[in-house]
Short mmCIF file of C-alpha atoms in Angstrom, two decimals:
data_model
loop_
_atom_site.label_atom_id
_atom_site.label_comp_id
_atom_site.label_asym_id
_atom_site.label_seq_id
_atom_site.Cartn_x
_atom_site.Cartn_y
_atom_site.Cartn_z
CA UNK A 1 123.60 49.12 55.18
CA UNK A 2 124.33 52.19 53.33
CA UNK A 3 121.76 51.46 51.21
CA UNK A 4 119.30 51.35 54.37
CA UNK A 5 120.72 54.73 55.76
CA UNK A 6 121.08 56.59 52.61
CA UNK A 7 116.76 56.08 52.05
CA UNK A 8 116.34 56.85 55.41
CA UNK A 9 117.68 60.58 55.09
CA UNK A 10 116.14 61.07 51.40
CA UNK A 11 112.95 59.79 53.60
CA UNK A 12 113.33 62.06 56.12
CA UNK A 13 114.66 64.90 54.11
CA UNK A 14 111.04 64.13 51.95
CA UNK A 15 108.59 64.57 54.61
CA UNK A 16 110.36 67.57 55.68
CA UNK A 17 109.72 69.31 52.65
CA UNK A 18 105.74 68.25 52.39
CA UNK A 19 105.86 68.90 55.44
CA UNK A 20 107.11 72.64 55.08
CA UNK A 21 105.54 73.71 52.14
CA UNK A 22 101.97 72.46 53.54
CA UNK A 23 102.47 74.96 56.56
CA UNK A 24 103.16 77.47 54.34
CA UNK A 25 100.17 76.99 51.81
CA UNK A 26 97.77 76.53 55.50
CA UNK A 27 98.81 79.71 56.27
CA UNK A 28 97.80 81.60 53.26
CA UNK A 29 94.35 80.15 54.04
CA UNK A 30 94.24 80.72 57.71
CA UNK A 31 91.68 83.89 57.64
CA UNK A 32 88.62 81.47 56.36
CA UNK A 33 86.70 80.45 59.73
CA UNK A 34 83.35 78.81 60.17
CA UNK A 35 81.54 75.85 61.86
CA UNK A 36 84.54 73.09 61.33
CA UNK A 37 85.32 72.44 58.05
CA UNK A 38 86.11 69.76 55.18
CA UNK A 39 89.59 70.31 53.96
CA UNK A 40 90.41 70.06 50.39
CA UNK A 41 93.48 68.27 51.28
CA UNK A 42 95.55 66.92 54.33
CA UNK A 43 99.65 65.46 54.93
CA UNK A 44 100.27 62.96 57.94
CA UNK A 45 103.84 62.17 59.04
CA UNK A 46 102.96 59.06 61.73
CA UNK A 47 105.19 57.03 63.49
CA UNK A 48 104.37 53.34 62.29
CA UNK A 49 105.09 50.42 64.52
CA UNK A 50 104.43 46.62 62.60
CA UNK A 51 103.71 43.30 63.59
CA UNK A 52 104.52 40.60 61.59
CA UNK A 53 102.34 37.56 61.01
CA UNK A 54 101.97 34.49 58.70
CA UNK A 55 105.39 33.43 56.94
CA UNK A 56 107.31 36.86 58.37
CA UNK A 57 106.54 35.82 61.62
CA UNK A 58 109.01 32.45 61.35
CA UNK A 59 111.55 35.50 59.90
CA UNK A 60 111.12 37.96 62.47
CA UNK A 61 108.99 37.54 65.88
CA UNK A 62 108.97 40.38 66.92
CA UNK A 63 107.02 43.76 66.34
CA UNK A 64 108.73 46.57 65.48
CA UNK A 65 108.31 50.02 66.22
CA UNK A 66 110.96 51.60 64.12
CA UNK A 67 109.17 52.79 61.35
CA UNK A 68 107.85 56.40 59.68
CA UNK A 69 105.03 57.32 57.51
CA UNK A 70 104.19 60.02 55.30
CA UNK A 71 100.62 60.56 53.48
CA UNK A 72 99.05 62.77 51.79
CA UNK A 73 94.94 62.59 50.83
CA UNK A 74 93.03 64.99 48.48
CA UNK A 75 89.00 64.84 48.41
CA UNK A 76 87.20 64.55 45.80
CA UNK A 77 84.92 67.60 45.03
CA UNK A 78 81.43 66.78 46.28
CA UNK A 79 82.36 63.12 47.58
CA UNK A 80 83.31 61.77 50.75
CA UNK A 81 86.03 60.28 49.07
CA UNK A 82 89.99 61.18 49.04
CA UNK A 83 92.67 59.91 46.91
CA UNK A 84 96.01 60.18 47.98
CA UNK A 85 99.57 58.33 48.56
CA UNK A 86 101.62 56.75 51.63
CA UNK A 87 105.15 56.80 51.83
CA UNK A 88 106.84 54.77 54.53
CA UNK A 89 110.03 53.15 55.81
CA UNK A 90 110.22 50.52 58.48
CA UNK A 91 112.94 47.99 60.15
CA UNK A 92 112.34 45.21 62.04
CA UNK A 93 114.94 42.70 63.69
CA UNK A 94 115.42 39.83 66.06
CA UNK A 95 118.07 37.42 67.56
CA UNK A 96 118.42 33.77 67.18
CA UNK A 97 120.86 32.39 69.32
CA UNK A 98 122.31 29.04 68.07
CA UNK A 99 120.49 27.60 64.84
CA UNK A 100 122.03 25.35 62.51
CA UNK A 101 122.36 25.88 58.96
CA UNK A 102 123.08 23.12 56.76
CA UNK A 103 124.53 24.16 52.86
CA UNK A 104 125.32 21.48 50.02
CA UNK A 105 128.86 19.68 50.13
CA UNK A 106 128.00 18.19 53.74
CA UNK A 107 128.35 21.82 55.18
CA UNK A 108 126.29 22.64 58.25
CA UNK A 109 126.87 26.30 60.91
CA UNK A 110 125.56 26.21 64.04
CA UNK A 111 125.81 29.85 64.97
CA UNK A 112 123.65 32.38 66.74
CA UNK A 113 122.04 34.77 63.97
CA UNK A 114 120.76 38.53 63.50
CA UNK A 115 117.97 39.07 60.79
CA UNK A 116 116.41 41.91 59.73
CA UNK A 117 114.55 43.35 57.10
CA UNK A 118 113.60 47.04 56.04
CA UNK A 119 111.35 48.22 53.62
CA UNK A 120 110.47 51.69 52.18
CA UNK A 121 106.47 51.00 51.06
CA UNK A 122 105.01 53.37 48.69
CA UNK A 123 101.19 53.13 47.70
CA UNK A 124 98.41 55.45 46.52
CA UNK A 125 95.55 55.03 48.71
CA UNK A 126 91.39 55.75 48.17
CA UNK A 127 89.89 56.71 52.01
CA UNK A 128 85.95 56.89 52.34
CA UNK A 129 85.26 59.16 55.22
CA UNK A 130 82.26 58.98 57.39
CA UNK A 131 82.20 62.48 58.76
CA UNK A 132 85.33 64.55 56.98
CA UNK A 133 84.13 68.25 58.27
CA UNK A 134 83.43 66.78 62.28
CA UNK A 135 86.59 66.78 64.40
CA UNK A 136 86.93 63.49 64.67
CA UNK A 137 85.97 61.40 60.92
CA UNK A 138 86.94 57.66 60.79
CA UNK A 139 87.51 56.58 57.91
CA UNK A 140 88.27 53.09 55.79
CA UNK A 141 90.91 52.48 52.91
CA UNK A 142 92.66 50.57 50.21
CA UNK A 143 96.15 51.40 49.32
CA UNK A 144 97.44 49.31 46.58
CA UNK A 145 101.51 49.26 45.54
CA UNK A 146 104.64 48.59 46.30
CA UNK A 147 107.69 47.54 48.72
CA UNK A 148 111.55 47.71 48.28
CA UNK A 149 112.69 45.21 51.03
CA UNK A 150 115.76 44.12 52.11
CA UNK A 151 115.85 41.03 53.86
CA UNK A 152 119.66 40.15 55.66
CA UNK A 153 121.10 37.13 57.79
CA UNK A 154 124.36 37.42 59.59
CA UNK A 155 126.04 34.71 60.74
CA UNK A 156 129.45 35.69 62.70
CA UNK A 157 130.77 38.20 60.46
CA UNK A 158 128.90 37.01 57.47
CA UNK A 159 125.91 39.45 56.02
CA UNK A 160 123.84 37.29 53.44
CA UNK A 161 121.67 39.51 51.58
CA UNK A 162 118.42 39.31 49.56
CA UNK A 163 116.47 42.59 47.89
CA UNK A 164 112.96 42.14 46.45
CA UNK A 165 110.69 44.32 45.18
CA UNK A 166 106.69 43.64 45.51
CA UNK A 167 103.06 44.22 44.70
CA UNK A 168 100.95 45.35 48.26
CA UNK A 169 97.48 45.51 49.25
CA UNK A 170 96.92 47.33 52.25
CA UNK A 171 93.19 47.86 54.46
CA UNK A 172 93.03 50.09 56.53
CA UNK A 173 90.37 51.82 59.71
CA UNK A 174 91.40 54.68 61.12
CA UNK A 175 90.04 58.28 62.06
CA UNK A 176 91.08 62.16 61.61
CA UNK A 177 91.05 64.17 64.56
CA UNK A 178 91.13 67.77 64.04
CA UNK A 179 92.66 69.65 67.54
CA UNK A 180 89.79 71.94 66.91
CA UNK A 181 86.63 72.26 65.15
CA UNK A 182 89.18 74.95 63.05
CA UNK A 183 92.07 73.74 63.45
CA UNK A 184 94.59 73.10 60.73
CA UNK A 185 96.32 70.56 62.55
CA UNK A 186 95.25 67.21 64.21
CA UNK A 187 95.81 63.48 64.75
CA UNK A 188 96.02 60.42 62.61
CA UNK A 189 95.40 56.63 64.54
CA UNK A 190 95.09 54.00 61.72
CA UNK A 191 95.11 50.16 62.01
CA UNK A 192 96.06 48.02 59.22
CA UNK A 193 96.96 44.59 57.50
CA UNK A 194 99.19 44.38 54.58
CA UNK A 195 99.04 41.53 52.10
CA UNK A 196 102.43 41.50 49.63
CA UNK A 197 104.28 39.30 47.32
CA UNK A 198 107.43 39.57 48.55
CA UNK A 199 109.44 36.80 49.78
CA UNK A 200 112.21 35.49 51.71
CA UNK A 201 114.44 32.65 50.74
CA UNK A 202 117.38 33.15 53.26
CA UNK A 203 115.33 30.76 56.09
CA UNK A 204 116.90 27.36 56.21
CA UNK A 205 116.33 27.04 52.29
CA UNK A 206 112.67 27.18 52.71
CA UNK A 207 111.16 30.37 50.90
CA UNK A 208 108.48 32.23 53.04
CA UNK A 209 106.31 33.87 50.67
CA UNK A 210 103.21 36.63 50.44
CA UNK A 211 104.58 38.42 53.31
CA UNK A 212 102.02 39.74 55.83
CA UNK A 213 102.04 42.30 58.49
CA UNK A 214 99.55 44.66 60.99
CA UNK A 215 100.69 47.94 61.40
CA UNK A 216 99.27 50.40 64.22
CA UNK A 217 100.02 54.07 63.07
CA UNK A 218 99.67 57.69 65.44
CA UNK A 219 100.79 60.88 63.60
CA UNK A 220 100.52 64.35 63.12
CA UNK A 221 97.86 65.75 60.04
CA UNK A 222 98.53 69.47 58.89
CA UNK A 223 94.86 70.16 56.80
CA UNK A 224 94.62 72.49 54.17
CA UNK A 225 90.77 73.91 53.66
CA UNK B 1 119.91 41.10 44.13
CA UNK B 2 121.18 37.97 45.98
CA UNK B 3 124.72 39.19 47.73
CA UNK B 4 127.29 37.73 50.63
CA UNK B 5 129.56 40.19 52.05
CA UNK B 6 131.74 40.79 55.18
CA UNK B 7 129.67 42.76 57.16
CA UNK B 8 130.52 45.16 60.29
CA UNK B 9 128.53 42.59 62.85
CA UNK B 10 125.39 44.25 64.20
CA UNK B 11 126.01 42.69 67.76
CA UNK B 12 129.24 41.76 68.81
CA UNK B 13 127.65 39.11 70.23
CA UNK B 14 127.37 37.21 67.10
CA UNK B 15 131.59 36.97 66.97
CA UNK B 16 131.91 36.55 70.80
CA UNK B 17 129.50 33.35 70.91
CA UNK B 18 130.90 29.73 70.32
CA UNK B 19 129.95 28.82 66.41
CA UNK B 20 130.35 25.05 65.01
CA UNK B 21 131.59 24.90 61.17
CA UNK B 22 131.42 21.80 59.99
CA UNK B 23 131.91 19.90 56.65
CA UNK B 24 132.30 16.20 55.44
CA UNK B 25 132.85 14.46 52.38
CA UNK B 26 129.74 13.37 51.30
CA UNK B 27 131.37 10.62 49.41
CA UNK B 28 132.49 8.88 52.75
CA UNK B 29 131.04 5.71 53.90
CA UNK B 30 131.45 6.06 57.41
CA UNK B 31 129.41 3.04 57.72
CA UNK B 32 132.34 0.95 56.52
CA UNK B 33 135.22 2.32 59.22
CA UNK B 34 135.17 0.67 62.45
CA UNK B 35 138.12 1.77 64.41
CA UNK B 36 140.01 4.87 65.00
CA UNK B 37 142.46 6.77 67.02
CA UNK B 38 143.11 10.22 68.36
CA UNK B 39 145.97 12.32 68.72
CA UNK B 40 147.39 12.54 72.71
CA UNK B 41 147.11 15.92 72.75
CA UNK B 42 146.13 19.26 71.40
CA UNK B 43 148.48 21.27 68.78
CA UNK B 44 148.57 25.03 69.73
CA UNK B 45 148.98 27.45 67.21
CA UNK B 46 149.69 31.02 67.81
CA UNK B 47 150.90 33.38 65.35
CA UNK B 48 154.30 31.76 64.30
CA UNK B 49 154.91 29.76 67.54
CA UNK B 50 153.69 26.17 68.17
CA UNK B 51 153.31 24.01 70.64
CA UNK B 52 151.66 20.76 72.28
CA UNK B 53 149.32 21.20 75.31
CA UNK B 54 147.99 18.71 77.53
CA UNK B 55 146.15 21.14 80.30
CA UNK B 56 142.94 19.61 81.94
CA UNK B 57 141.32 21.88 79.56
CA UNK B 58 142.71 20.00 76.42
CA UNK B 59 142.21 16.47 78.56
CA UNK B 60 138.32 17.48 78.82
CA UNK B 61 138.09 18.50 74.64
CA UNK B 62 139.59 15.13 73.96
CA UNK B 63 137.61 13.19 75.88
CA UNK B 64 134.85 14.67 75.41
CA UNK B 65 135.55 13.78 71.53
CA UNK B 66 136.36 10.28 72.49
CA UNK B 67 133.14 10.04 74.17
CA UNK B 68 130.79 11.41 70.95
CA UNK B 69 133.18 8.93 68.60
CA UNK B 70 132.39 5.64 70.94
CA UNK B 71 128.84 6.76 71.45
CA UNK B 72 128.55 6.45 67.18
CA UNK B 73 129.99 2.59 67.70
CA UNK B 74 133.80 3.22 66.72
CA UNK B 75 136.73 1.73 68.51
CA UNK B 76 139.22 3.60 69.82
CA UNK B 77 142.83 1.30 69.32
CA UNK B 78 145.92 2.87 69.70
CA UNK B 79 148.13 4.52 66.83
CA UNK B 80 149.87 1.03 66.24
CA UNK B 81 146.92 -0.89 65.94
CA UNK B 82 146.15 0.70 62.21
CA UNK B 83 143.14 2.31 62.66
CA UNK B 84 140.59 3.29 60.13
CA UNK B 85 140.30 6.62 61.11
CA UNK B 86 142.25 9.29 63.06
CA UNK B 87 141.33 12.47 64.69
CA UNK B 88 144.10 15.42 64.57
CA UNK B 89 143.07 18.73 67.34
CA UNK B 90 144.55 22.02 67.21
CA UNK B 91 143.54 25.11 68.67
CA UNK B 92 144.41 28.38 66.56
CA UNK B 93 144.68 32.08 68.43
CA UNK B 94 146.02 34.19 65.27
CA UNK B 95 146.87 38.03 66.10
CA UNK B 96 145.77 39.13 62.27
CA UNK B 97 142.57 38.66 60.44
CA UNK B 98 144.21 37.13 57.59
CA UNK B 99 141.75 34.86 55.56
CA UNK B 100 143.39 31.27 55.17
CA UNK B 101 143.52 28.98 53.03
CA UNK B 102 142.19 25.67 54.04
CA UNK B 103 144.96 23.21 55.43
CA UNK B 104 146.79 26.00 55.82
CA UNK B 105 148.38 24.69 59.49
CA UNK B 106 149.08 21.78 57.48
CA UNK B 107 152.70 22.75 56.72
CA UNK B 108 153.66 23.59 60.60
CA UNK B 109 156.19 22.11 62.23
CA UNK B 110 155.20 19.31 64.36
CA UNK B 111 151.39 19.40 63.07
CA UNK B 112 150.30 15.99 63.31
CA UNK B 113 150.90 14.84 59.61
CA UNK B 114 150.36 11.57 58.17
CA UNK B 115 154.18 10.61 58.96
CA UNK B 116 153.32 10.93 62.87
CA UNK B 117 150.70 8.89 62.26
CA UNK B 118 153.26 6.53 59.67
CA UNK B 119 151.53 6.91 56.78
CA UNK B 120 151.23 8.60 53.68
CA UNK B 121 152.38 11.53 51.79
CA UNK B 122 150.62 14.73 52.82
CA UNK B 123 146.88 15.60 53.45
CA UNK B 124 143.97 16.22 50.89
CA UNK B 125 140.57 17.42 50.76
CA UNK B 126 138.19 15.31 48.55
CA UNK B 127 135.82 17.78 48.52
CA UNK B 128 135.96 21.42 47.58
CA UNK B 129 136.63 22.86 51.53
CA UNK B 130 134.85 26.28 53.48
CA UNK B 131 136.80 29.11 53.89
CA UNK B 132 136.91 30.35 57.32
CA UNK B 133 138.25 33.47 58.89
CA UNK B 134 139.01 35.37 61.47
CA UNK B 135 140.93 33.17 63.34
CA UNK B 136 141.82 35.68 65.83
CA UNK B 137 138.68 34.58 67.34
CA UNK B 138 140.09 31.66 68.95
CA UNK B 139 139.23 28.40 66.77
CA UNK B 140 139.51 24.54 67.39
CA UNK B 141 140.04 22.21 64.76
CA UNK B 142 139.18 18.73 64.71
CA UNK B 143 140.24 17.46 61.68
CA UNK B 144 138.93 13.41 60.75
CA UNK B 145 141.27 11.48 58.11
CA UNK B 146 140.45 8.68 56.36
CA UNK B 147 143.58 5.59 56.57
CA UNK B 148 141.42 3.17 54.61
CA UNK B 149 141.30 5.80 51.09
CA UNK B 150 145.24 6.70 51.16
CA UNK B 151 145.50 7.88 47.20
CA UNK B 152 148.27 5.73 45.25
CA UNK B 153 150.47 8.82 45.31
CA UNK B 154 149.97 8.46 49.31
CA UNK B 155 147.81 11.06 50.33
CA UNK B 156 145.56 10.82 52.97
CA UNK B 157 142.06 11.86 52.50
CA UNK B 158 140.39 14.40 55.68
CA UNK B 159 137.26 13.63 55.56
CA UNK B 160 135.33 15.73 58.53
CA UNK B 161 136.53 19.01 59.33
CA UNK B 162 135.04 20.42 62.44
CA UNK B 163 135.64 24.44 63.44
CA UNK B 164 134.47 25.45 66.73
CA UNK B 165 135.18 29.27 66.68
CA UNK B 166 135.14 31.78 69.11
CA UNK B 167 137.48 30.22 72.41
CA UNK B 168 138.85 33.14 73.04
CA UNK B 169 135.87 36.01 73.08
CA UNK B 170 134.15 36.29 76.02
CA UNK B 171 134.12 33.88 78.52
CA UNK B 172 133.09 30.24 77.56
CA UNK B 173 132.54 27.66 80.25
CA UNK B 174 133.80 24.22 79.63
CA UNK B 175 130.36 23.04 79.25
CA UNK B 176 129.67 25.79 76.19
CA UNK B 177 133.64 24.21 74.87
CA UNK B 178 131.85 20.40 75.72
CA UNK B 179 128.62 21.35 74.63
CA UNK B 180 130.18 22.62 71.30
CA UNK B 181 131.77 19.43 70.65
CA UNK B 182 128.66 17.38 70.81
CA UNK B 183 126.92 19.66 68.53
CA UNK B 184 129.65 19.24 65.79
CA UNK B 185 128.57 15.86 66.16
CA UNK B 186 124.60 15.96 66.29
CA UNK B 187 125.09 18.29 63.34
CA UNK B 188 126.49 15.37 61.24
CA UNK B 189 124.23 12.31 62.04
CA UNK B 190 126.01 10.11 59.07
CA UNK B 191 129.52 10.34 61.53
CA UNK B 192 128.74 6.74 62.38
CA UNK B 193 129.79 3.29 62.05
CA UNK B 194 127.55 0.53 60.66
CA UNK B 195 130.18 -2.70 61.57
#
């Protein structure tokens, strides 16, 4: 649990920063004005809320909208392309009343439960962007890395505990909307499904493994030109 | 990283509804006992004091335990009779959260021991036992012992230990206390006689 809080704060304390010293580098190139523009570069902080599906699904039911993300994308001169990273933390949780457990050595709980897992997902990330100078430019992507999950039953007073870290594939739809044909700020609304190979073995002895997941993501985009 | 630890519950929830601990000895042929008999009414523990109690409460727990025990073909004979098996209740409200050894009531005064019962020499576990804590919770214990695997030395073999925690949290009807019962029992499907 202090584990969980302490990332959440270097998290936090991370997109704060970006998040600062973008504003600070937009403003130096404020003065530039024409007819909308392609930035050279962009940072999204969006609030992230996940569904879980396949094998997580038996884990956790429900969706979850406690989660953050932060991004950042830089084109590629002369392309429609950007290369970039995502950064993200998320929780989600649910309630089983009254399941049994059985253990070895003719041991079985009956108990109501309280799992939850979090994760802090990090993955660089190639968009394609249909229209990156209009104010509003969908785009597709791959992002490709990693998860640090924590997955945790408690039982009564009991906290059992598994950490695994994973490989991720994550495609995604989504679209850029500028709040102005010159605006330095807009919008972010992405869809996604994430394939991983993490697991969970804490579920009545049976592992649930390649855990999957849809995320829906709004958040705010600073662009630098 | 694979880890158990205490944990500061999430919901208090999870301490304040009924759980059902239960272990038996795996080495037990059930199957081969045929009788049994159960004690006439439930041992209260709390802190140092002790007492018996026979409230309509404790009538309802053992009867409701008589019921799950004839419905899984034993007998129920008196004391005298020898039976195969007997059943020893207690009911635990402890003011610290002290973690226990297993047994640990054992050694109180007027616990129903294997010389109430007129055998033996003291209780055992054949099989390596839970720990369980936090008996501040409120906890009955239903304790099964095995007359018909006495050791030479005389000690008498328990060989089902059922833990129904959390009496005293919240407020538990005496169908959630009933319904508890039968759930230490449909947990352990080989609790049955074959004869």
């Amino acid at each position: 649990m202090k584990n969980e809080k302490a990332m959440k704060k270097i998290f936090l304390f991370l997109m704060i920063s970006l998040l600062v010293s973008g504003t600070v580098k937009a403003q130096q190139y404020d003065s530039k004005s024409s007819l909308g523009f392609k930035p050279s570069s962009y940072y999204s902080f969006g609030w992230n809320t996940l569904w879980t599906i396949g094998d997580f699904n038996k884990w956790v039911g429900n969706g979850s909208p406690a989660g953050f993300n932060l991004g950042g994308r830089y084109f590629i001169a002369g392309t429609n392309f950007a290369a970039g990273f995502n950064i993200q933390w998320q929780r989600v949780w649910q309630d089983y009343p009254a399941q049994t457990f059985y253990a070895a050595n003719g041991i079985a709980l009956t108990a109501m439960n309280y799992r939850f897992t979090w994760m802090v997902p990090f993955q660089a990330a190639v968009d394609y962007y249909f229209m990156p100078s209009k104010m509003i430019s969908p785009y597709i992507s791959l992002g490709i890395g990693g998860d640090y999950m924590e997955h945790h039953l408690l039982i009564q007073e009991y906290d059992i505990s598994k950490t695994y870290w994973d490989f991720s594939l994550t495609p995604e739809i989504g679209a850029l909307i500028k709040f102005g044909a010159f605006s330095n700020w807009g919008a972010n609304i992405a869809f996604n499904y994430k394939w991983t190979t993490n697991r969970i073995d804490l579920y009545n002895g049976n592992a649930l493994t390649n855990l999957q997941m849809l995320q829906l993501r709004i958040g705010l985009c600073m662009f630098i030109r | 990283m694979v880890s158990c630890s205490k944990y500061p519950p999430a919901s208090s929830r999870l301490l304040e509804d009924l759980a059902v601990l239960t272990q038996y000895d795996v080495n037990t042929n059930f199957g081969l006992c045929k009788t049994y008999s159960i004690v006439d009414s439930i041992y209260y523990i709390t802190g140092k004091d002790s007492s018996m109690v026979l409230t309509p409460s404790a009538r309802l727990v053992l009867n409701q335990i008589i019921g799950n025990m004839n419905a899984r073909g034993f007998k129920q004979v008196a004391k005298s009779a020898k039976p195969d098996l007997g059943i020893n209740i207690a009911a635990i409200k402890t003011t610290t959260t002290t973690i226990y050894y297993p047994g640990w009531y054992w050694g109180y005064p007027g616990y129903y021991s294997p010389g109430w019962w007129g055998y033996g020499n003291g209780y055992y576990y054949p099989y390596y036992p839970s720990y369980y804590t936090s008996y501040s919770a409120g906890t009955l214990v239903m304790e099964m012992v095995n007359f018909k695997a006495i050791t030479p030395s005389g000690q008498v073999p328990v060989v089902w230990d059922v833990f129904i925690r959390g009496l005293f949290t919240s407020t538990h009807t005496s169908s959630d206390v009933t319904g508890a019962i039968d759930q230490s029992f449909a947990q352990n499907p080989t609790i049955k006689t074959s004869l």
